[in-house]
mmCIF file of C-alpha atoms and ligand atoms in Angstrom:
data_model
loop_
_atom_site.group_PDB
_atom_site.id
_atom_site.type_symbol
_atom_site.label_atom_id
_atom_site.label_comp_id
_atom_site.label_asym_id
_atom_site.label_seq_id
_atom_site.Cartn_x
_atom_site.Cartn_y
_atom_site.Cartn_z
ATOM 1 C CA UNK A 1 30.800 -7.729 2.251
ATOM 2 C CA UNK A 2 29.237 -11.100 3.012
ATOM 3 C CA UNK A 3 26.920 -11.553 5.971
ATOM 4 C CA UNK A 4 27.253 -14.364 8.476
ATOM 5 C CA UNK A 5 24.027 -16.409 8.699
ATOM 6 C CA UNK A 6 23.341 -14.931 12.175
ATOM 7 C CA UNK A 7 23.697 -11.300 11.106
ATOM 8 C CA UNK A 8 21.685 -11.939 7.941
ATOM 9 C CA UNK A 9 18.898 -13.398 10.115
ATOM 10 C CA UNK A 10 19.108 -10.383 12.427
ATOM 11 C CA UNK A 11 18.763 -7.973 9.488
ATOM 12 C CA UNK A 12 15.781 -9.922 8.152
ATOM 13 C CA UNK A 13 14.195 -9.897 11.623
ATOM 14 C CA UNK A 14 14.518 -6.119 11.894
ATOM 15 C CA UNK A 15 12.966 -5.652 8.461
ATOM 16 C CA UNK A 16 10.098 -8.025 9.277
ATOM 17 C CA UNK A 17 9.506 -6.214 12.593
ATOM 18 C CA UNK A 18 8.979 -2.978 10.651
ATOM 19 C CA UNK A 19 6.017 -4.316 8.640
ATOM 20 C CA UNK A 20 3.202 -3.702 11.184
ATOM 21 C CA UNK A 21 4.492 -0.172 11.763
ATOM 22 C CA UNK A 22 4.686 0.547 8.046
ATOM 23 C CA UNK A 23 1.069 -0.589 7.733
ATOM 24 C CA UNK A 24 -0.121 1.302 10.807
ATOM 25 C CA UNK A 25 1.487 4.583 9.818
ATOM 26 C CA UNK A 26 0.778 4.387 6.102
ATOM 27 C CA UNK A 27 -0.455 7.772 4.869
ATOM 28 C CA UNK A 28 -0.156 9.211 8.380
ATOM 29 C CA UNK A 29 1.555 12.504 9.161
ATOM 30 C CA UNK A 30 4.643 12.385 11.357
ATOM 31 C CA UNK A 31 5.986 15.732 12.531
ATOM 32 C CA UNK A 32 9.693 15.593 13.304
ATOM 33 C CA UNK A 33 11.371 18.397 15.227
ATOM 34 C CA UNK A 34 15.062 18.382 14.371
ATOM 35 C CA UNK A 35 16.831 20.342 17.090
ATOM 36 C CA UNK A 36 19.963 22.345 16.383
ATOM 37 C CA UNK A 37 21.725 20.324 19.070
ATOM 38 C CA UNK A 38 21.034 17.087 17.190
ATOM 39 C CA UNK A 39 22.724 18.427 14.019
ATOM 40 C CA UNK A 40 26.218 17.492 15.076
ATOM 41 C CA UNK A 41 28.428 15.516 12.688
ATOM 42 C CA UNK A 42 28.157 14.721 8.981
ATOM 43 C CA UNK A 43 27.355 11.092 9.613
ATOM 44 C CA UNK A 44 24.379 11.914 11.836
ATOM 45 C CA UNK A 45 23.083 14.621 9.494
ATOM 46 C CA UNK A 46 23.180 12.228 6.538
ATOM 47 C CA UNK A 47 21.600 9.478 8.644
ATOM 48 C CA UNK A 48 18.754 11.825 9.552
ATOM 49 C CA UNK A 49 18.176 12.762 5.900
ATOM 50 C CA UNK A 50 18.171 9.090 4.867
ATOM 51 C CA UNK A 51 15.700 8.162 7.618
ATOM 52 C CA UNK A 52 13.288 10.908 6.549
ATOM 53 C CA UNK A 53 13.474 9.760 2.910
ATOM 54 C CA UNK A 54 12.858 6.164 3.958
ATOM 55 C CA UNK A 55 9.730 7.106 5.957
ATOM 56 C CA UNK A 56 8.411 8.977 2.922
ATOM 57 C CA UNK A 57 9.156 6.096 0.543
ATOM 58 C CA UNK A 58 7.316 3.567 2.720
ATOM 59 C CA UNK A 59 4.190 5.747 2.553
ATOM 60 C CA UNK A 60 4.250 8.089 5.552
ATOM 61 C CA UNK A 61 4.110 11.884 5.416
ATOM 62 C CA UNK A 62 7.096 13.186 7.338
ATOM 63 C CA UNK A 63 7.072 16.931 8.011
ATOM 64 C CA UNK A 64 10.332 18.359 9.351
ATOM 65 C CA UNK A 65 10.453 21.419 11.623
ATOM 66 C CA UNK A 66 14.005 22.400 12.435
ATOM 67 C CA UNK A 67 15.715 24.492 15.079
ATOM 68 C CA UNK A 68 19.184 25.955 14.931
ATOM 69 C CA UNK A 69 19.777 27.614 18.316
ATOM 70 C CA UNK A 70 23.504 26.708 18.492
ATOM 71 C CA UNK A 71 23.964 27.798 14.854
ATOM 72 C CA UNK A 72 22.394 31.214 15.648
ATOM 73 C CA UNK A 73 24.672 31.519 18.697
ATOM 74 C CA UNK A 74 27.667 30.834 16.473
ATOM 75 C CA UNK A 75 26.778 33.701 14.100
ATOM 76 C CA UNK A 76 26.061 36.042 17.014
ATOM 77 C CA UNK A 77 29.492 35.214 18.480
ATOM 78 C CA UNK A 78 31.159 35.975 15.154
ATOM 79 C CA UNK A 79 29.729 39.496 15.181
ATOM 80 C CA UNK A 80 30.583 39.967 18.846
ATOM 81 C CA UNK A 81 27.077 39.460 20.285
ATOM 82 C CA UNK A 82 26.168 37.123 23.107
ATOM 83 C CA UNK A 83 22.939 35.051 22.921
ATOM 84 C CA UNK A 84 20.661 35.481 25.942
ATOM 85 C CA UNK A 85 17.761 33.215 26.922
ATOM 86 C CA UNK A 86 14.911 33.686 29.372
ATOM 87 C CA UNK A 87 12.954 30.529 30.265
ATOM 88 C CA UNK A 88 14.364 28.807 27.165
ATOM 89 C CA UNK A 89 13.430 31.650 24.773
ATOM 90 C CA UNK A 90 16.004 33.795 22.987
ATOM 91 C CA UNK A 91 15.893 37.521 23.730
ATOM 92 C CA UNK A 92 15.595 38.812 20.151
ATOM 93 C CA UNK A 93 16.334 42.440 19.324
ATOM 94 C CA UNK A 94 15.954 43.690 15.716
ATOM 95 C CA UNK A 95 19.547 42.905 14.771
ATOM 96 C CA UNK A 96 19.333 39.435 16.307
ATOM 97 C CA UNK A 97 16.074 38.836 14.422
ATOM 98 C CA UNK A 98 17.856 39.505 11.115
ATOM 99 C CA UNK A 99 20.470 36.919 12.047
ATOM 100 C CA UNK A 100 17.843 34.418 13.198
ATOM 101 C CA UNK A 101 16.155 34.744 9.822
ATOM 102 C CA UNK A 102 19.462 34.387 7.945
ATOM 103 C CA UNK A 103 20.497 31.298 9.873
ATOM 104 C CA UNK A 104 17.150 29.498 10.188
ATOM 105 C CA UNK A 105 15.479 30.498 6.915
ATOM 106 C CA UNK A 106 18.756 30.418 4.971
ATOM 107 C CA UNK A 107 21.696 28.303 6.054
ATOM 108 C CA UNK A 108 20.105 25.637 8.221
ATOM 109 C CA UNK A 109 16.908 25.242 6.195
ATOM 110 C CA UNK A 110 18.703 24.890 2.879
ATOM 111 C CA UNK A 111 21.285 22.522 4.284
ATOM 112 C CA UNK A 112 18.571 20.110 5.459
ATOM 113 C CA UNK A 113 16.630 20.464 2.209
ATOM 114 C CA UNK A 114 19.758 19.770 0.202
ATOM 115 C CA UNK A 115 20.727 16.720 2.226
ATOM 116 C CA UNK A 116 17.257 15.154 1.922
ATOM 117 C CA UNK A 117 17.359 15.768 -1.823
ATOM 118 C CA UNK A 118 20.855 14.272 -2.079
ATOM 119 C CA UNK A 119 19.429 11.095 -0.540
ATOM 120 C CA UNK A 120 16.618 10.805 -3.046
ATOM 121 C CA UNK A 121 13.812 12.788 -1.394
ATOM 122 C CA UNK A 122 12.025 15.867 -2.736
ATOM 123 C CA UNK A 123 12.315 18.381 0.081
ATOM 124 C CA UNK A 124 10.935 21.910 -0.051
ATOM 125 C CA UNK A 125 12.066 24.528 2.450
ATOM 126 C CA UNK A 126 9.618 27.023 3.927
ATOM 127 C CA UNK A 127 9.388 29.544 6.683
ATOM 128 C CA UNK A 128 6.118 30.771 8.129
ATOM 129 C CA UNK A 129 6.381 33.732 5.755
ATOM 130 C CA UNK A 130 5.807 31.470 2.736
ATOM 131 C CA UNK A 131 2.126 31.689 1.925
ATOM 132 C CA UNK A 132 1.979 33.482 5.323
ATOM 133 C CA UNK A 133 1.198 30.036 6.671
ATOM 134 C CA UNK A 134 2.402 30.676 10.254
ATOM 135 C CA UNK A 135 0.818 33.851 11.597
ATOM 136 C CA UNK A 136 2.264 35.200 14.810
ATOM 137 C CA UNK A 137 2.140 38.072 17.251
ATOM 138 C CA UNK A 138 4.515 39.352 19.861
ATOM 139 C CA UNK A 139 4.894 37.035 22.833
ATOM 140 C CA UNK A 140 4.681 38.652 26.234
ATOM 141 C CA UNK A 141 6.050 36.081 28.596
ATOM 142 C CA UNK A 142 4.659 35.740 32.111
ATOM 143 C CA UNK A 143 7.467 35.937 34.650
ATOM 144 C CA UNK A 144 8.014 32.704 36.602
ATOM 145 C CA UNK A 145 8.212 34.611 39.879
ATOM 146 C CA UNK A 146 5.116 36.723 39.309
ATOM 147 C CA UNK A 147 2.596 35.609 36.658
ATOM 148 C CA UNK A 148 1.124 39.139 36.558
ATOM 149 C CA UNK A 149 4.414 40.517 35.293
ATOM 150 C CA UNK A 150 4.909 40.204 31.529
ATOM 151 C CA UNK A 151 8.453 40.160 30.155
ATOM 152 C CA UNK A 152 9.214 41.740 26.763
ATOM 153 C CA UNK A 153 11.873 39.663 24.981
ATOM 154 C CA UNK A 154 11.757 41.483 21.644
ATOM 155 C CA UNK A 155 10.788 39.910 18.316
ATOM 156 C CA UNK A 156 9.770 36.569 19.809
ATOM 157 C CA UNK A 157 6.444 35.374 18.553
ATOM 158 C CA UNK A 158 3.558 33.261 19.703
ATOM 159 C CA UNK A 159 1.494 31.466 17.100
ATOM 160 C CA UNK A 160 -1.844 32.991 16.140
ATOM 161 C CA UNK A 161 -2.701 30.422 13.460
ATOM 162 C CA UNK A 162 -1.208 27.865 11.099
ATOM 163 C CA UNK A 163 -2.739 27.268 7.687
ATOM 164 C CA UNK A 164 -2.325 23.526 6.979
ATOM 165 C CA UNK A 165 -3.213 23.740 3.272
ATOM 166 C CA UNK A 166 0.306 24.503 2.015
ATOM 167 C CA UNK A 167 1.712 21.453 3.826
ATOM 168 C CA UNK A 168 -1.135 19.239 2.618
ATOM 169 C CA UNK A 169 -0.478 20.424 -0.922
ATOM 170 C CA UNK A 170 3.220 19.516 -0.670
ATOM 171 C CA UNK A 171 2.439 16.092 0.857
ATOM 172 C CA UNK A 172 0.118 15.280 -2.010
ATOM 173 C CA UNK A 173 2.878 16.116 -4.481
ATOM 174 C CA UNK A 174 5.234 13.724 -2.661
ATOM 175 C CA UNK A 175 7.331 16.609 -1.379
ATOM 176 C CA UNK A 176 8.804 16.655 2.117
ATOM 177 C CA UNK A 177 8.183 20.027 3.830
ATOM 178 C CA UNK A 178 11.123 21.386 5.835
ATOM 179 C CA UNK A 179 10.027 24.289 8.001
ATOM 180 C CA UNK A 180 12.011 27.087 9.650
ATOM 181 C CA UNK A 181 10.283 28.374 12.826
ATOM 182 C CA UNK A 182 9.646 31.949 11.744
ATOM 183 C CA UNK A 183 6.210 33.514 11.892
ATOM 184 C CA UNK A 184 4.794 36.562 10.162
ATOM 185 C CA UNK A 185 2.918 39.347 11.949
ATOM 186 C CA UNK A 186 -0.058 41.399 10.813
ATOM 187 C CA UNK A 187 2.260 44.068 9.365
ATOM 188 C CA UNK A 188 4.559 41.546 7.683
ATOM 189 C CA UNK A 189 7.182 41.634 10.445
ATOM 190 C CA UNK A 190 9.186 38.474 11.183
ATOM 191 C CA UNK A 191 8.901 36.704 14.533
ATOM 192 C CA UNK A 192 11.355 34.252 16.058
ATOM 193 C CA UNK A 193 9.399 31.282 17.416
ATOM 194 C CA UNK A 194 10.819 28.414 19.422
ATOM 195 C CA UNK A 195 11.000 25.438 17.065
ATOM 196 C CA UNK A 196 9.433 23.008 19.568
ATOM 197 C CA UNK A 197 6.411 25.311 19.805
ATOM 198 C CA UNK A 198 6.031 25.384 16.000
ATOM 199 C CA UNK A 199 6.416 21.594 15.753
ATOM 200 C CA UNK A 200 3.828 20.992 18.485
ATOM 201 C CA UNK A 201 1.239 23.343 17.033
ATOM 202 C CA UNK A 202 1.817 22.075 13.505
ATOM 203 C CA UNK A 203 1.348 18.479 14.676
ATOM 204 C CA UNK A 204 -2.010 19.500 16.183
ATOM 205 C CA UNK A 205 -3.182 21.401 13.130
ATOM 206 C CA UNK A 206 -2.156 18.613 10.755
ATOM 207 C CA UNK A 207 -3.738 16.021 13.069
ATOM 208 C CA UNK A 208 -0.446 14.193 13.070
ATOM 209 C CA UNK A 209 -0.185 10.620 14.254
ATOM 210 C CA UNK A 210 3.143 11.306 15.894
ATOM 211 C CA UNK A 211 5.300 14.183 17.073
ATOM 212 C CA UNK A 212 8.954 13.281 17.545
ATOM 213 C CA UNK A 213 11.285 15.826 19.153
ATOM 214 C CA UNK A 214 14.930 14.984 18.410
ATOM 215 C CA UNK A 215 17.329 16.564 20.868
ATOM 216 C CA UNK A 216 20.685 16.079 22.561
ATOM 217 C CA UNK A 217 19.682 14.104 25.648
ATOM 218 C CA UNK A 218 18.416 10.506 25.878
ATOM 219 C CA UNK A 219 15.006 12.028 26.744
ATOM 220 C CA UNK A 220 13.736 13.723 29.888
ATOM 221 C CA UNK A 221 16.054 12.931 32.796
ATOM 222 C CA UNK A 222 15.366 12.953 36.524
ATOM 223 C CA UNK A 223 17.582 14.760 39.065
ATOM 224 C CA UNK A 224 19.956 11.769 39.138
ATOM 225 C CA UNK A 225 20.255 11.814 35.344
ATOM 226 C CA UNK A 226 18.147 8.676 34.811
ATOM 227 C CA UNK A 227 15.867 8.483 31.781
ATOM 228 C CA UNK A 228 12.145 8.914 32.464
ATOM 229 C CA UNK A 229 10.486 6.687 29.862
ATOM 230 C CA UNK A 230 6.942 8.045 30.278
ATOM 231 C CA UNK A 231 5.516 11.255 31.782
ATOM 232 C CA UNK A 232 1.990 12.393 32.660
ATOM 233 C CA UNK A 233 1.055 16.125 32.917
ATOM 234 C CA UNK A 234 1.059 15.848 36.722
ATOM 235 C CA UNK A 235 4.556 14.404 36.737
ATOM 236 C CA UNK A 236 5.725 17.149 34.376
ATOM 237 C CA UNK A 237 4.286 19.844 36.692
ATOM 238 C CA UNK A 238 6.207 18.372 39.615
ATOM 239 C CA UNK A 239 9.468 18.262 37.610
ATOM 240 C CA UNK A 240 9.042 21.912 36.570
ATOM 241 C CA UNK A 241 8.205 22.979 40.131
ATOM 242 C CA UNK A 242 11.258 21.284 41.688
ATOM 243 C CA UNK A 243 13.605 22.612 38.994
ATOM 244 C CA UNK A 244 14.426 19.225 37.383
ATOM 245 C CA UNK A 245 13.390 20.693 34.028
ATOM 246 C CA UNK A 246 15.077 23.898 32.940
ATOM 247 C CA UNK A 247 16.307 25.909 29.957
ATOM 248 C CA UNK A 248 15.390 24.567 26.512
ATOM 249 C CA UNK A 249 13.527 21.655 28.084
ATOM 250 C CA UNK A 250 10.813 24.037 29.350
ATOM 251 C CA UNK A 251 9.330 25.119 25.976
ATOM 252 C CA UNK A 252 9.931 21.578 24.694
ATOM 253 C CA UNK A 253 7.938 19.863 27.411
ATOM 254 C CA UNK A 254 5.125 22.389 27.298
ATOM 255 C CA UNK A 255 4.848 22.044 23.482
ATOM 256 C CA UNK A 256 4.881 18.248 23.868
ATOM 257 C CA UNK A 257 2.159 18.287 26.527
ATOM 258 C CA UNK A 258 -0.072 20.654 24.529
ATOM 259 C CA UNK A 259 0.242 18.428 21.464
ATOM 260 C CA UNK A 260 -0.576 15.269 23.454
ATOM 261 C CA UNK A 261 -3.619 16.937 25.058
ATOM 262 C CA UNK A 262 -4.823 18.270 21.710
ATOM 263 C CA UNK A 263 -5.045 14.991 19.879
ATOM 264 C CA UNK A 264 -1.573 14.060 18.632
ATOM 265 C CA UNK A 265 -1.614 10.312 19.304
ATOM 266 C CA UNK A 266 1.982 9.870 20.428
ATOM 267 C CA UNK A 267 4.562 12.427 21.425
ATOM 268 C CA UNK A 268 8.192 11.460 22.049
ATOM 269 C CA UNK A 269 11.340 13.263 23.130
ATOM 270 C CA UNK A 270 14.288 11.236 21.859
ATOM 271 C CA UNK A 271 18.060 11.397 21.428
ATOM 272 C CA UNK A 272 18.912 12.725 17.979
ATOM 273 C CA UNK A 273 22.590 11.904 18.530
ATOM 274 C CA UNK A 274 21.848 8.190 18.262
ATOM 275 C CA UNK A 275 22.245 6.911 14.727
ATOM 276 C CA UNK A 276 18.841 6.140 13.137
ATOM 277 C CA UNK A 277 16.969 7.260 16.277
ATOM 278 C CA UNK A 278 14.045 8.179 14.049
ATOM 279 C CA UNK A 279 13.736 4.731 12.463
ATOM 280 C CA UNK A 280 14.108 3.054 15.838
ATOM 281 C CA UNK A 281 11.213 5.135 17.169
ATOM 282 C CA UNK A 282 8.858 4.730 14.226
ATOM 283 C CA UNK A 283 9.612 1.262 12.871
ATOM 284 C CA UNK A 284 10.721 -0.964 15.755
ATOM 285 C CA UNK A 285 9.450 -2.321 19.070
ATOM 286 C CA UNK A 286 12.354 -0.581 20.767
ATOM 287 C CA UNK A 287 11.213 1.985 23.342
ATOM 288 C CA UNK A 288 13.427 5.044 22.932
ATOM 289 C CA UNK A 289 13.391 8.292 24.877
ATOM 290 C CA UNK A 290 10.449 9.731 26.806
ATOM 291 C CA UNK A 291 6.797 9.266 25.862
ATOM 292 C CA UNK A 292 4.675 12.286 26.843
ATOM 293 C CA UNK A 293 1.178 11.222 27.845
ATOM 294 C CA UNK A 294 -2.003 13.288 27.579
ATOM 295 C CA UNK A 295 -3.110 12.330 31.109
HETATM 296 N N1 ADP B 301 15.420 17.242 33.083
HETATM 297 C C1 ADP B 301 16.044 17.416 31.923
HETATM 298 N N2 ADP B 301 16.253 16.341 31.104
HETATM 299 C C2 ADP B 301 16.897 16.491 29.934
HETATM 300 N N3 ADP B 301 17.368 17.674 29.470
HETATM 301 C C3 ADP B 301 17.177 18.787 30.218
HETATM 302 C C4 ADP B 301 16.499 18.693 31.479
HETATM 303 N N4 ADP B 301 16.438 19.953 31.985
HETATM 304 C C5 ADP B 301 17.061 20.767 31.135
HETATM 305 N N5 ADP B 301 17.510 20.095 30.063
HETATM 306 C C6 ADP B 301 18.253 20.711 28.968
HETATM 307 O O1 ADP B 301 17.446 20.804 27.816
HETATM 308 C C7 ADP B 301 18.298 20.664 26.679
HETATM 309 C C8 ADP B 301 17.459 20.361 25.432
HETATM 310 O O2 ADP B 301 16.801 21.535 24.986
HETATM 311 P P1 ADP B 301 17.455 22.471 23.845
HETATM 312 O O3 ADP B 301 18.857 22.841 24.256
HETATM 313 O O4 ADP B 301 16.514 23.565 23.564
HETATM 314 O O5 ADP B 301 17.613 21.428 22.673
HETATM 315 P P2 ADP B 301 17.120 21.442 21.156
HETATM 316 O O6 ADP B 301 18.082 22.313 20.405
HETATM 317 O O7 ADP B 301 17.212 20.019 20.760
HETATM 318 O O8 ADP B 301 15.696 21.964 21.139
HETATM 319 C C9 ADP B 301 19.248 19.570 27.102
HETATM 320 O O9 ADP B 301 20.452 19.581 26.373
HETATM 321 C C10 ADP B 301 19.488 19.893 28.575
HETATM 322 O O10 ADP B 301 20.599 20.720 28.714
HETATM 323 C C1 X2W B 302 12.367 32.172 20.549
HETATM 324 C C2 X2W B 302 13.488 31.203 20.394
HETATM 325 O O1 X2W B 302 14.151 30.865 21.357
HETATM 326 N N1 X2W B 302 13.716 30.738 19.157
HETATM 327 C C3 X2W B 302 14.773 29.812 18.841
HETATM 328 C C4 X2W B 302 14.521 29.275 17.446
HETATM 329 C C5 X2W B 302 15.456 28.145 17.065
HETATM 330 C C6 X2W B 302 15.249 26.929 17.939
HETATM 331 O O2 X2W B 302 14.243 26.701 18.577
HETATM 332 O O3 X2W B 302 16.336 26.058 17.865
HETATM 333 P P1 X2W B 302 16.591 24.727 18.712
HETATM 334 O O4 X2W B 302 15.444 23.825 18.488
HETATM 335 O O5 X2W B 302 17.843 24.205 18.105
HETATM 336 O O6 X2W B 302 16.748 25.101 20.150
HETATM 337 C C7 X2W B 302 16.178 30.505 18.914
HETATM 338 O O7 X2W B 302 16.274 31.680 18.581
HETATM 339 O O8 X2W B 302 17.142 29.807 19.273
#
């Protein structure tokens, strides 16, 4: 296929525009949360894998944390169970936990690993049980109506600690870590952790330059459905209080805010259904999605 002079110039311009970003982010850690809702068609999944490989090849350290909520729901449906969420967290009984581990640690994790490898990367899949690098304990969730009341939602975990050494070790060997959001308790029991929470905490612990949360909306939307391009903690509080933010956006926004407050330099919620959303965010002047500010 031959390029017209104008489209050749446009391609060259885009490549040249990437140079300052490649320099700025060289050797920097970029944590990418790949939401289950952004894993839609083959084209997008391959595009994501290619983008991650490209970031690695130009000298950055991408670390992928994936979700898989819709994929877990699908398996639950097949066995006649119905997924239930409270404040964006899955109610996880023992049987559901087994399925969460099968889907996240098995199917979804290995599919992403395989795709990255097919595109020339060296991906390694992990869950928090590997090297016991994500330690967790049972989450008791404060009720939204009465903060004194704690809700038991089963095997859902909160993070106690993350050991960054395993990830650092993989980075140094030019591997791309791909992490399933499962934590391990003091007695070796598995905990289901929201993937946004794992990505946020990991970005903090790794002192990441960027945290990018890829989801299935253009970013955070206001009540009229318009994109909010930047949000301060105060603005987030107001959006939670008036009900503009709900469901899966609640753990996402709180993980994003925590990361921004705890030193992650830029935190973005972007649309993973847009082809090459990741490259647009990291390597171009294009503003995409919602930037979450520390103050
Ligand atoms: N104000 C809002 N702006 C955008 N999305 C919102 C908002 N409030 C709730 N949501 C919901 O949050 C969802 C994203 O969270 P989630 O389903 O957990 O996605 P992911 O699998 O990518 O983590 C959106 O699809 C949307 O339904
Ligand atoms: C406790 C909890 O809710 N865990 C999530 C983990 C997967 C996840 O976060 O997937 P997405 O990013 O695709 O939503 C769940 O069971 O669905």
